[in-house]
Amino acid sequence: MSDDQKRILILEDSDIFADMLTSFLTSQNYEVQRAVNGFEGIKKVYSFMPHLVITDIEMPILKGYQATRLLKSRKNTKVIPVIMFTSLDETKDKFWGSQAGADAYIEKSPDNLELLRETIAGILPLSENIDFTAIEREGRKINDDSIMEIVNNLLDNKLFQTTIIGMLTDLSSKVHSMEITANGIFDLLNKVCKAEIITMMIRGTNRTLYIYTANYGEFTKEISTNFFEICISDFLKHFPDYKLSEKKTKNFHPTGTNSKKLMSYITLPLTIAGKNFASIHIANTINEYFIPSIMENINVFTGAASPVIANALSMHEIAELQKNTRIAFARYVPVDVMDEIINETVNKGRNSESRNVSVLFSDIRNFTAISEHSIAQEVVDFLNAFFSKMGNEIMSEGGHIDKFIGDEIMAVFGAFASMENSPENAIYAAIKMLAALDKMNSSGSKISHNNIDIGIGINYGECILGNIGFQNKMDYTVIGDTVNLASRIESLTKQYRRPLIITEYVYETTKDKFIHRQIDNVRVKGKVKPVGIYTVYTGFSGAEESHVPRKNANLPSVPSLLINRETLDNYNKGLRTFYLREWKLAQEYFEKAIETNNNDFLSRLYLERSIGFERNPPPENWDGVVTLEEK
């Protein structure tokens, strides 16, 4: 590295923007290196020793604001200037940057390269105070484990959990085998807690039991054998009816000479779609180690790890099935022909496949306005608590969090694990999310004097599931009209003033499970075909309050998901007469609905429509569809 040439480190997961920035900065005679996420970026700070860091916000594992906050907390790196160059330009996103200690914030755009050049020139003089010798000395002690320890100590617990979940997401994109997944799970778990010895038991099909063990503490054979016997006993308690025919084991760390007694032990079932499929067992030599704060981290971890493990199991068993098929048909089909068929099937599965899934979008109402009148740290604390609680409820119903988009959540049900009725699971998750939000509001949110509201939209249909992207940047996700429509439906919760709206496709598979109320037939922007939309209730309010029963579990009580029975009956009658063009009679029914609930927005909406159509009737070819011009 030249002593005269200034060094700039780019933290950017987009290859397109990274190449653009690298080319631009190189032309300005800067020496440039790149990291694809915040975690890698922290390590490169200590090896590349930059005069300046340019970072995006939305990145895998450690986000840009988290990496910035970490750098600004360290004695030797806090003087390194940081510029946030990001496409997230809302007020709340600037809060993320400012609270982390960023020196400048620029919207990511090719049009802003000149502004970036000027900002760099103005900020670089700050780098004169950087002690690179001290950074190099500290860098000798920096590795993955030490960074995670810093993250755990520096960031609040929710941010630590978010970081771990990000690392699990990164692991899931690199799944190649059950062993690689298990080894990765153990390494991450050992960052979450002091897991000196771990066993994971996964119940496969055909009565095969997969057993993986990591003896990090290098315990003796006697201690590890006793630990394993306890694990087997507890596994059978989780799965009392399981009949074992074959065991496949893998020990990642051999036995050693450590003869210390194991003092603390826990066992947890791993669940997908509400059903146990595996168990994990952890022990160490510290007495009463698994206190509530540690258990909270472990529970968040296992909840997020379960879909990763289940997906690895599914891929493994598919591979085993293909192997057995090859053996079975070897005597009938030429080897080269069979290889071509199987390879084509495997490659097709790895690239993409069509699958019917349920897609859930959730968004916080008016969050930008709330952020503008709140202290940055309060916004951060709230969002971390919010994402943690909502994520737990989604995962408890077997959902997979596909991505966070600002304060929006996209979740998928039935994509990575089979579900009997994924729309039903998605609705249950939405109900539990709304119940969790009620608890957050009742506990007193510091970022607003008013309650926080969210809107949830759910759609069901065929999606393309697979690796989307290109060679250097791939995401395993879902795309298609089903996803786009789910996003549009979520935005309609503001217009129709309902916290939960579903499409007719979700309604058809869940109409016998919940109380539904038809809202409208809409043609959303960008779509030609109209879709019926419904809202969901979990029970009736008033003197005869009752709730829809759920098999094996109780539905949480959510006041916004209760409706007066007379209100619903009169509304439904009014809606039927409305579509029969009986405007006067429809008005009478909607007025009766309002008498029993003066705040019923949908009844008032249709009352106004009925009055309007009585004065100015629609054309004879009117189909009752409302065309929406905004997204």
XYZ file of C-alpha atoms in Angstrom:
631
model
C 0.000 0.000 0.000
C 1.274 3.439 -0.935
C 1.745 5.891 1.923
C 0.537 8.756 -0.256
C -2.447 7.081 -1.926
C -5.609 7.223 0.166
C -7.405 3.943 0.763
C -11.193 3.637 0.598
C -13.144 0.550 1.709
C -16.555 -0.069 0.105
C -19.209 -2.086 1.981
C -21.672 -2.993 -0.762
C -23.462 -6.269 -1.583
C -24.596 -5.120 -5.044
C -22.002 -6.019 -7.675
C -23.371 -3.350 -10.004
C -22.927 -0.482 -7.546
C -19.666 -1.895 -6.209
C -18.193 -1.959 -9.725
C -19.505 1.544 -10.393
C -17.985 2.918 -7.186
C -14.697 1.079 -7.647
C -14.294 2.403 -11.181
C -15.180 5.951 -10.131
C -12.912 6.031 -7.074
C -10.014 4.382 -8.898
C -10.256 7.102 -11.540
C -9.854 9.618 -8.690
C -6.553 7.911 -7.746
C -7.860 6.167 -4.624
C -6.885 2.622 -3.682
C -10.127 0.653 -3.302
C -11.181 -2.633 -1.750
C -14.673 -4.042 -1.285
C -16.544 -6.121 1.315
C -19.916 -7.696 0.476
C -21.403 -7.316 3.966
C -20.801 -5.503 7.232
C -19.213 -8.509 8.955
C -16.586 -8.909 6.237
C -16.184 -5.129 6.210
C -15.177 -5.034 9.897
C -12.450 -7.609 9.253
C -11.177 -5.706 6.212
C -10.899 -2.486 8.211
C -8.171 -4.189 10.251
C -6.362 -5.694 7.250
C -6.801 -2.976 4.580
C -6.724 -0.083 7.111
C -8.722 2.426 5.049
C -8.676 6.197 5.327
C -12.417 6.200 4.607
C -15.351 3.738 4.592
C -18.309 4.008 2.200
C -21.179 1.729 3.184
C -24.677 0.797 2.108
C -27.332 0.203 4.804
C -29.138 -2.942 3.622
C -26.606 -5.791 3.568
C -26.486 -9.411 4.739
C -25.348 -10.453 8.233
C -24.291 -7.038 9.637
C -26.093 -4.085 8.123
C -24.234 -0.887 7.323
C -25.466 1.018 10.371
C -24.482 -1.885 12.642
C -20.963 -2.056 11.185
C -20.687 1.738 11.485
C -21.838 1.685 15.080
C -19.280 -0.991 15.886
C -16.412 0.916 14.232
C -17.388 4.160 15.939
C -17.393 2.421 19.327
C -13.750 1.282 19.106
C -10.944 3.534 20.322
C -8.731 3.003 17.274
C -11.328 2.899 14.482
C -13.781 5.560 15.640
C -11.839 8.298 13.820
C -12.173 6.549 10.443
C -14.719 8.654 8.488
C -17.833 6.791 7.290
C -20.104 7.835 4.429
C -23.439 6.091 4.019
C -24.110 5.815 0.282
C -27.493 4.099 0.157
C -30.723 3.960 -1.811
C -32.723 4.108 1.417
C -33.530 7.795 1.609
C -36.486 7.963 3.998
C -36.185 9.888 7.238
C -36.117 6.754 9.328
C -33.175 5.411 7.318
C -31.213 8.578 7.983
C -31.911 7.966 11.665
C -30.202 4.562 11.328
C -27.126 6.268 9.904
C -26.973 9.243 12.247
C -27.452 7.204 15.417
C -24.634 4.893 14.319
C -22.249 7.826 13.947
C -21.922 8.143 10.176
C -20.138 11.322 9.059
C -22.247 11.842 5.920
C -25.343 10.401 4.225
C -25.787 10.437 0.423
C -28.551 8.855 -1.646
C -27.112 6.056 -3.804
C -27.418 7.129 -7.420
C -25.057 7.537 -10.403
C -26.229 11.151 -10.464
C -24.683 11.722 -7.022
C -21.133 10.618 -7.822
C -19.968 14.214 -8.086
C -21.554 14.968 -4.692
C -19.805 11.875 -3.346
C -16.457 13.111 -4.733
C -16.905 16.488 -3.045
C -17.963 14.875 0.244
C -14.929 12.572 0.217
C -12.624 15.520 -0.390
C -14.174 17.388 2.532
C -14.092 14.425 4.942
C -10.683 12.865 4.175
C -8.759 15.418 6.285
C -10.316 13.694 9.310
C -8.238 10.616 8.470
C -5.066 12.446 9.545
C -5.933 11.455 13.132
C -6.063 7.703 12.398
C -3.428 5.634 14.244
C -2.894 2.826 11.723
C -0.195 1.230 13.866
C -2.692 0.770 16.697
C -5.321 -0.577 14.284
C -2.807 -3.068 12.879
C -1.880 -4.160 16.406
C -5.545 -4.619 17.390
C -6.182 -6.443 14.110
C -3.970 -9.322 15.211
C -6.668 -10.197 17.753
C -9.628 -9.777 15.399
C -11.423 -12.855 14.032
C -15.010 -14.040 13.595
C -15.412 -14.953 17.263
C -13.984 -11.687 18.584
C -16.228 -9.672 16.246
C -19.299 -11.572 17.470
C -18.227 -10.924 21.067
C -17.927 -7.201 20.297
C -21.351 -7.243 18.619
C -22.880 -9.053 21.567
C -21.406 -6.606 24.089
C -21.937 -3.438 22.066
C -25.300 -3.804 20.435
C -28.520 -4.307 22.321
C -29.878 -7.818 22.545
C -32.339 -7.413 19.673
C -29.622 -6.232 17.319
C -27.454 -9.172 18.351
C -30.328 -11.519 17.561
C -30.852 -9.794 14.208
C -27.162 -10.312 13.399
C -27.354 -14.006 14.236
C -30.479 -14.444 12.107
C -28.646 -12.712 9.266
C -25.805 -15.213 9.576
C -28.333 -18.078 9.527
C -29.845 -16.644 6.345
C -26.373 -16.532 4.821
C -25.809 -20.152 5.874
C -29.109 -21.250 4.292
C -27.994 -19.878 0.913
C -24.882 -22.076 1.066
C -26.550 -25.347 2.016
C -24.880 -28.218 0.208
C -25.311 -31.109 2.639
C -26.726 -32.056 6.001
C -23.225 -32.179 7.500
C -22.287 -28.693 6.276
C -25.559 -27.332 7.644
C -25.153 -29.044 11.028
C -21.556 -27.876 11.351
C -22.585 -24.312 10.465
C -25.481 -24.420 12.948
C -23.125 -25.578 15.714
C -20.566 -22.853 14.978
C -23.264 -20.165 15.089
C -24.852 -21.611 18.228
C -21.457 -21.474 19.894
C -21.504 -17.707 19.227
C -24.980 -17.352 20.744
C -24.044 -19.095 23.979
C -21.234 -21.060 25.596
C -22.133 -24.427 24.075
C -19.268 -26.655 25.179
C -20.937 -29.813 23.870
C -23.922 -30.065 21.502
C -25.975 -32.856 20.006
C -28.627 -32.404 17.327
C -30.994 -35.247 16.411
C -33.091 -34.973 13.268
C -35.962 -37.312 12.523
C -35.819 -38.302 8.868
C -38.336 -40.203 6.803
C -38.180 -44.007 6.635
C -37.336 -43.994 10.363
C -33.783 -42.735 9.859
C -32.288 -40.724 12.712
C -29.525 -38.242 11.866
C -27.272 -37.488 14.835
C -24.645 -34.733 14.862
C -22.373 -33.894 17.781
C -19.851 -31.116 18.431
C -17.540 -31.641 21.397
C -16.095 -28.111 21.591
C -14.999 -28.654 25.196
C -12.878 -31.694 24.255
C -14.492 -33.784 26.988
C -13.420 -37.332 27.683
C -15.116 -40.274 26.040
C -16.875 -41.152 29.320
C -18.386 -37.667 29.735
C -19.408 -37.383 26.087
C -20.964 -40.867 26.172
C -23.001 -40.036 29.293
C -24.115 -36.772 27.679
C -25.182 -38.616 24.538
C -27.251 -41.129 26.535
C -29.131 -38.249 28.173
C -29.728 -36.730 24.742
C -31.154 -39.982 23.389
C -33.454 -40.286 26.406
C -34.753 -36.732 25.984
C -35.148 -37.137 22.231
C -37.475 -40.078 22.842
C -39.491 -37.865 25.215
C -39.958 -35.367 22.372
C -40.899 -38.193 19.970
C -42.449 -40.991 22.064
C -43.947 -42.774 19.032
C -40.825 -42.668 16.881
C -39.623 -46.074 15.717
C -35.945 -46.121 14.802
C -34.612 -48.366 12.063
C -31.306 -46.666 11.198
C -28.908 -44.146 12.757
C -26.468 -41.947 10.857
C -23.981 -40.145 13.085
C -21.261 -37.552 12.608
C -18.937 -36.214 15.316
C -17.353 -32.912 14.328
C -14.889 -32.787 17.242
C -13.113 -35.820 18.720
C -13.044 -36.639 22.411
C -10.236 -35.171 24.492
C -8.915 -35.078 28.028
C -11.299 -32.567 29.641
C -12.820 -34.293 32.668
C -14.717 -31.330 34.106
C -18.261 -32.140 35.152
C -21.138 -30.841 33.023
C -23.207 -28.589 35.290
C -25.859 -27.064 32.992
C -27.976 -28.762 30.331
C -30.986 -27.895 28.171
C -32.899 -29.647 25.426
C -35.178 -27.923 22.906
C -37.416 -29.336 20.173
C -37.021 -27.879 16.675
C -40.340 -27.126 15.023
C -41.538 -26.501 11.492
C -45.175 -25.764 10.592
C -46.126 -26.378 14.219
C -44.653 -29.889 14.317
C -41.487 -31.139 16.033
C -38.991 -32.698 13.642
C -35.710 -32.541 15.574
C -34.176 -31.760 18.948
C -31.042 -29.949 20.058
C -29.174 -30.598 23.300
C -26.607 -28.229 24.872
C -24.455 -28.513 27.990
C -21.496 -26.816 29.652
C -19.508 -26.741 32.873
C -20.982 -23.495 34.274
C -23.552 -23.945 37.024
C -27.012 -22.467 36.266
C -25.717 -21.035 33.010
C -28.958 -20.945 30.995
C -30.490 -17.838 32.543
C -33.510 -16.109 30.870
C -31.447 -13.621 28.806
C -29.347 -16.438 27.326
C -32.427 -18.585 26.746
C -34.052 -15.692 24.857
C -31.123 -15.656 22.402
C -31.156 -19.445 22.097
C -34.918 -19.532 21.447
C -34.641 -16.865 18.757
C -31.767 -18.813 17.202
C -33.515 -22.191 17.181
C -36.677 -20.624 15.764
C -34.728 -19.170 12.851
C -32.513 -22.249 12.453
C -35.398 -24.720 12.169
C -36.350 -23.820 8.542
C -32.669 -23.960 7.531
C -32.268 -27.444 9.005
C -35.596 -28.650 7.588
C -34.631 -27.402 4.130
C -31.269 -29.201 4.335
C -33.063 -32.403 5.394
C -35.453 -32.107 2.458
C -32.599 -31.605 -0.029
C -30.680 -34.532 1.470
C -33.618 -36.904 1.261
C -34.330 -35.874 -2.329
C -30.705 -36.669 -3.169
C -31.026 -40.030 -1.410
C -34.198 -40.787 -3.356
C -32.429 -39.982 -6.629
C -29.545 -42.237 -5.639
C -31.890 -45.125 -4.835
C -33.798 -44.522 -8.069
C -30.538 -44.775 -9.995
C -29.762 -48.127 -8.365
C -33.283 -49.482 -8.891
C -33.441 -48.607 -12.593
C -29.820 -49.388 -13.449
C -30.737 -52.792 -14.861
C -33.449 -51.370 -17.151
C -32.136 -47.968 -18.340
C -28.704 -47.244 -19.855
C -26.474 -45.355 -17.408
C -25.887 -42.353 -19.686
C -29.616 -41.906 -20.319
C -30.437 -42.193 -16.622
C -27.706 -39.687 -15.689
C -29.085 -37.195 -18.181
C -32.627 -37.518 -16.781
C -31.542 -37.219 -13.146
C -29.110 -34.365 -13.767
C -31.795 -32.444 -15.650
C -34.173 -32.939 -12.719
C -31.576 -31.892 -10.154
C -30.544 -28.780 -12.077
C -34.159 -27.807 -12.600
C -34.802 -28.101 -8.867
C -31.750 -26.050 -7.994
C -32.566 -23.282 -10.419
C -36.255 -22.780 -9.919
C -39.577 -24.495 -9.465
C -43.220 -23.542 -9.382
C -45.020 -23.997 -6.091
C -48.260 -22.818 -4.514
C -47.361 -20.699 -1.508
C -48.887 -18.054 0.728
C -47.171 -14.667 0.794
C -47.610 -12.208 3.668
C -46.635 -8.547 3.612
C -46.706 -6.401 6.749
C -46.005 -2.676 7.028
C -46.031 -0.129 9.861
C -48.499 2.686 9.302
C -47.126 6.250 9.009
C -43.724 5.206 10.298
C -41.847 7.984 8.503
C -43.949 10.625 10.242
C -43.468 8.906 13.589
C -39.689 8.744 13.058
C -39.488 12.465 12.337
C -40.769 13.263 15.837
C -38.782 10.629 17.717
C -35.295 10.236 19.123
C -33.116 8.061 16.893
C -32.250 5.488 19.552
C -35.926 5.069 20.449
C -36.709 4.378 16.781
C -33.922 1.789 16.626
C -34.982 0.114 19.872
C -38.601 -0.049 18.764
C -37.833 -1.490 15.318
C -35.557 -4.172 16.742
C -38.163 -5.204 19.305
C -40.873 -5.070 16.637
C -38.986 -7.223 14.099
C -38.068 -9.736 16.790
C -41.646 -10.195 17.990
C -43.193 -10.264 14.520
C -40.505 -12.631 13.258
C -41.085 -15.045 16.129
C -44.830 -15.182 15.421
C -44.222 -15.782 11.699
C -41.735 -18.565 12.358
C -43.997 -20.144 14.998
C -46.445 -20.898 12.172
C -43.772 -22.314 9.883
C -43.306 -19.112 7.899
C -40.009 -18.048 6.352
C -38.998 -14.382 6.518
C -37.912 -13.681 2.957
C -36.742 -10.130 3.579
C -37.091 -6.922 5.552
C -37.778 -3.870 3.358
C -37.380 -0.798 5.531
C -40.102 -1.278 8.164
C -41.902 -3.818 5.935
C -41.764 -7.604 6.320
C -42.208 -10.154 3.524
C -42.857 -13.719 4.682
C -43.605 -16.931 2.778
C -45.529 -20.001 3.955
C -45.250 -23.408 2.295
C -42.156 -22.631 0.222
C -39.489 -24.503 2.167
C -41.603 -27.008 4.070
C -44.840 -28.693 3.057
C -47.993 -27.428 4.768
C -51.470 -28.860 4.696
C -52.981 -25.383 4.328
C -50.418 -22.596 4.057
C -53.065 -19.809 3.832
C -54.412 -20.942 7.201
C -50.927 -20.808 8.732
C -50.385 -17.347 7.242
C -53.618 -16.053 8.794
C -52.740 -17.576 12.174
C -49.372 -15.821 11.975
C -51.087 -12.514 11.121
C -53.464 -12.872 14.088
C -50.561 -13.573 16.433
C -48.630 -10.611 14.993
C -51.557 -8.288 15.710
C -51.899 -9.708 19.227
C -48.168 -9.182 19.849
C -48.478 -5.598 18.577
C -51.351 -4.964 21.009
C -49.060 -6.063 23.845
C -46.293 -3.765 22.616
C -48.715 -0.848 22.466
C -50.115 -1.558 25.929
C -46.585 -1.663 27.364
C -46.112 1.948 26.278
C -44.152 2.754 23.130
C -41.677 5.585 23.584
C -41.676 6.615 19.941
C -45.291 7.766 19.745
C -48.013 9.021 22.021
C -50.452 7.043 19.890
C -50.546 3.321 19.261
C -48.525 1.822 16.424
C -50.676 0.236 13.703
C -49.707 -2.275 11.035
C -51.371 -3.523 7.880
C -51.086 -7.149 6.759
C -51.937 -8.458 3.299
C -51.968 -12.155 2.359
C -52.227 -13.819 -1.053
C -52.031 -17.445 -2.156
C -51.019 -18.844 -5.500
C -48.255 -20.127 -7.717
C -44.790 -18.600 -7.390
C -41.396 -19.270 -8.867
C -39.146 -20.526 -6.078
C -35.409 -20.664 -6.581
C -32.079 -18.918 -6.819
C -32.662 -15.484 -8.308
C -29.730 -13.348 -9.420
C -26.476 -14.058 -11.163
C -23.250 -15.894 -10.493
C -21.810 -13.567 -7.859
C -25.031 -12.651 -6.090
C -27.856 -15.145 -5.615
C -30.904 -15.059 -3.354
C -33.144 -18.058 -2.764
C -36.554 -16.396 -2.881
C -39.993 -16.355 -4.484
C -41.138 -14.178 -7.354
C -44.264 -13.843 -9.466
C -47.686 -12.203 -9.646
C -48.694 -13.840 -6.368
C -45.977 -11.871 -4.565
C -46.800 -8.617 -6.354
C -50.511 -8.932 -5.581
C -49.810 -9.666 -1.904
C -47.861 -6.409 -1.700
C -50.720 -4.491 -3.362
C -53.256 -6.043 -0.979
C -51.197 -4.976 2.044
C -51.301 -1.378 0.815
C -55.121 -1.579 0.667
C -55.315 -1.999 4.438
C -54.847 1.785 4.674
C -57.639 2.546 2.227
C -60.157 0.135 3.754
C -59.003 0.700 7.340
C -58.602 -2.956 8.206
C -55.459 -4.442 9.791
C -55.725 -7.702 7.833
C -56.874 -8.221 4.235
C -56.702 -11.423 2.194
C -57.456 -12.266 -1.421
C -60.229 -14.490 -2.675
C -57.629 -17.240 -3.214
C -56.823 -17.273 0.496
C -60.536 -17.039 1.318
C -61.383 -20.156 -0.717
C -59.021 -22.332 1.329
C -59.875 -20.855 4.745
C -63.577 -19.940 4.537
C -64.527 -22.703 6.976
C -61.806 -21.744 9.483
C -62.490 -18.063 10.216
C -65.174 -15.394 10.050
C -64.737 -13.577 6.751
C -66.216 -10.343 5.477
C -66.143 -9.435 1.820
C -64.707 -5.962 1.283
C -64.635 -5.301 -2.442
C -63.729 -6.468 -5.926
C -60.694 -4.504 -6.992
C -58.455 -4.161 -9.995
C -55.086 -3.148 -8.567
C -52.608 -1.025 -10.497
C -50.744 -3.023 -13.102
C -53.321 -5.866 -13.180
C -56.150 -6.493 -15.644
C -57.942 -9.262 -13.777
C -59.973 -8.095 -10.742
C -59.673 -9.888 -7.409
C -62.059 -10.203 -4.504
C -60.685 -9.056 -1.167
C -61.832 -10.024 2.320
C -61.044 -9.157 5.890
C -60.794 -11.744 8.653
C -62.283 -11.882 12.139
C -61.531 -14.329 14.934
C -64.837 -13.977 16.760
C -67.929 -11.951 17.670
C -67.953 -9.043 20.114
C -70.620 -7.784 22.466
C -72.629 -9.636 25.071
C -72.208 -12.950 23.249
C -68.460 -12.593 22.661
C -67.078 -15.801 21.225
C -64.006 -16.906 19.323
C -63.363 -19.243 16.437
C -61.771 -22.397 17.861
C -58.379 -23.543 16.656
C -57.339 -27.152 16.717
C -54.706 -27.873 19.410
C -54.321 -24.203 20.405
C -56.241 -21.100 21.377
C -56.354 -18.052 19.156
C -55.157 -14.899 20.913
C -57.784 -12.250 21.531
C -57.384 -9.225 19.252
C -60.055 -6.506 19.682
C -59.637 -5.265 16.095
C -60.467 -8.774 14.836
C -63.838 -8.994 16.612
C -67.127 -7.900 15.014
C -70.697 -7.458 16.212
C -72.842 -10.256 14.780
C -75.729 -7.928 13.841
C -73.311 -5.540 12.133
C -71.949 -8.371 9.990
C -75.404 -9.779 9.170
C -76.790 -6.419 8.042
C -73.606 -5.591 6.130
C -73.766 -8.877 4.216
C -77.442 -8.294 3.347
C -76.645 -4.761 2.260
C -73.770 -5.961 0.071
C -75.962 -8.518 -1.702
C -78.647 -5.943 -2.472
C -75.962 -3.423 -3.475
C -74.696 -5.719 -6.252
C -78.337 -6.301 -7.287
C -78.501 -2.514 -7.841
C -81.184 -2.151 -5.141
C -79.644 1.071 -3.860
C -82.454 2.152 -1.501
C -82.737 -1.230 0.208
C -78.960 -1.476 0.460
C -78.894 1.863 2.260
C -81.344 0.565 4.853
C -79.202 -2.465 5.613
C -75.978 -0.439 5.875
C -77.727 2.059 8.171
C -78.803 -0.834 10.429
C -75.202 -2.079 10.460
C -74.019 1.362 11.537
C -76.650 1.468 14.315
C -74.942 -1.506 15.960
C -71.439 -0.151 15.321
C -71.200 3.554 14.635
C -67.485 3.233 13.779
C -67.872 0.575 11.109
C -65.976 2.126 8.200
C -66.975 -0.457 5.565
C -70.700 -0.005 6.224
C -70.298 3.775 5.901
C -68.298 3.317 2.702
C -71.051 1.272 1.072
C -73.754 3.570 2.424
C -72.063 6.458 0.603
C -71.699 4.371 -2.557
C -75.375 3.370 -2.422
C -76.492 6.985 -2.019
C -74.218 8.027 -4.876
C -75.503 5.302 -7.219
C -79.127 6.097 -6.342
C -78.504 9.643 -7.606
C -76.271 8.671 -10.528
C -76.679 4.962 -11.410
C -73.690 3.197 -12.992
C -73.931 1.981 -16.634
C -75.763 -1.243 -17.466
C -72.471 -3.128 -17.933
C -71.302 -2.171 -14.408
C -69.534 -5.145 -12.842
C -68.971 -3.735 -9.364
C -65.188 -3.702 -9.777
C -63.232 -0.782 -8.319
C -60.139 0.137 -10.357
C -57.294 1.493 -8.241
C -54.816 3.885 -9.832
C -52.266 3.929 -6.998
C -50.043 1.133 -5.727
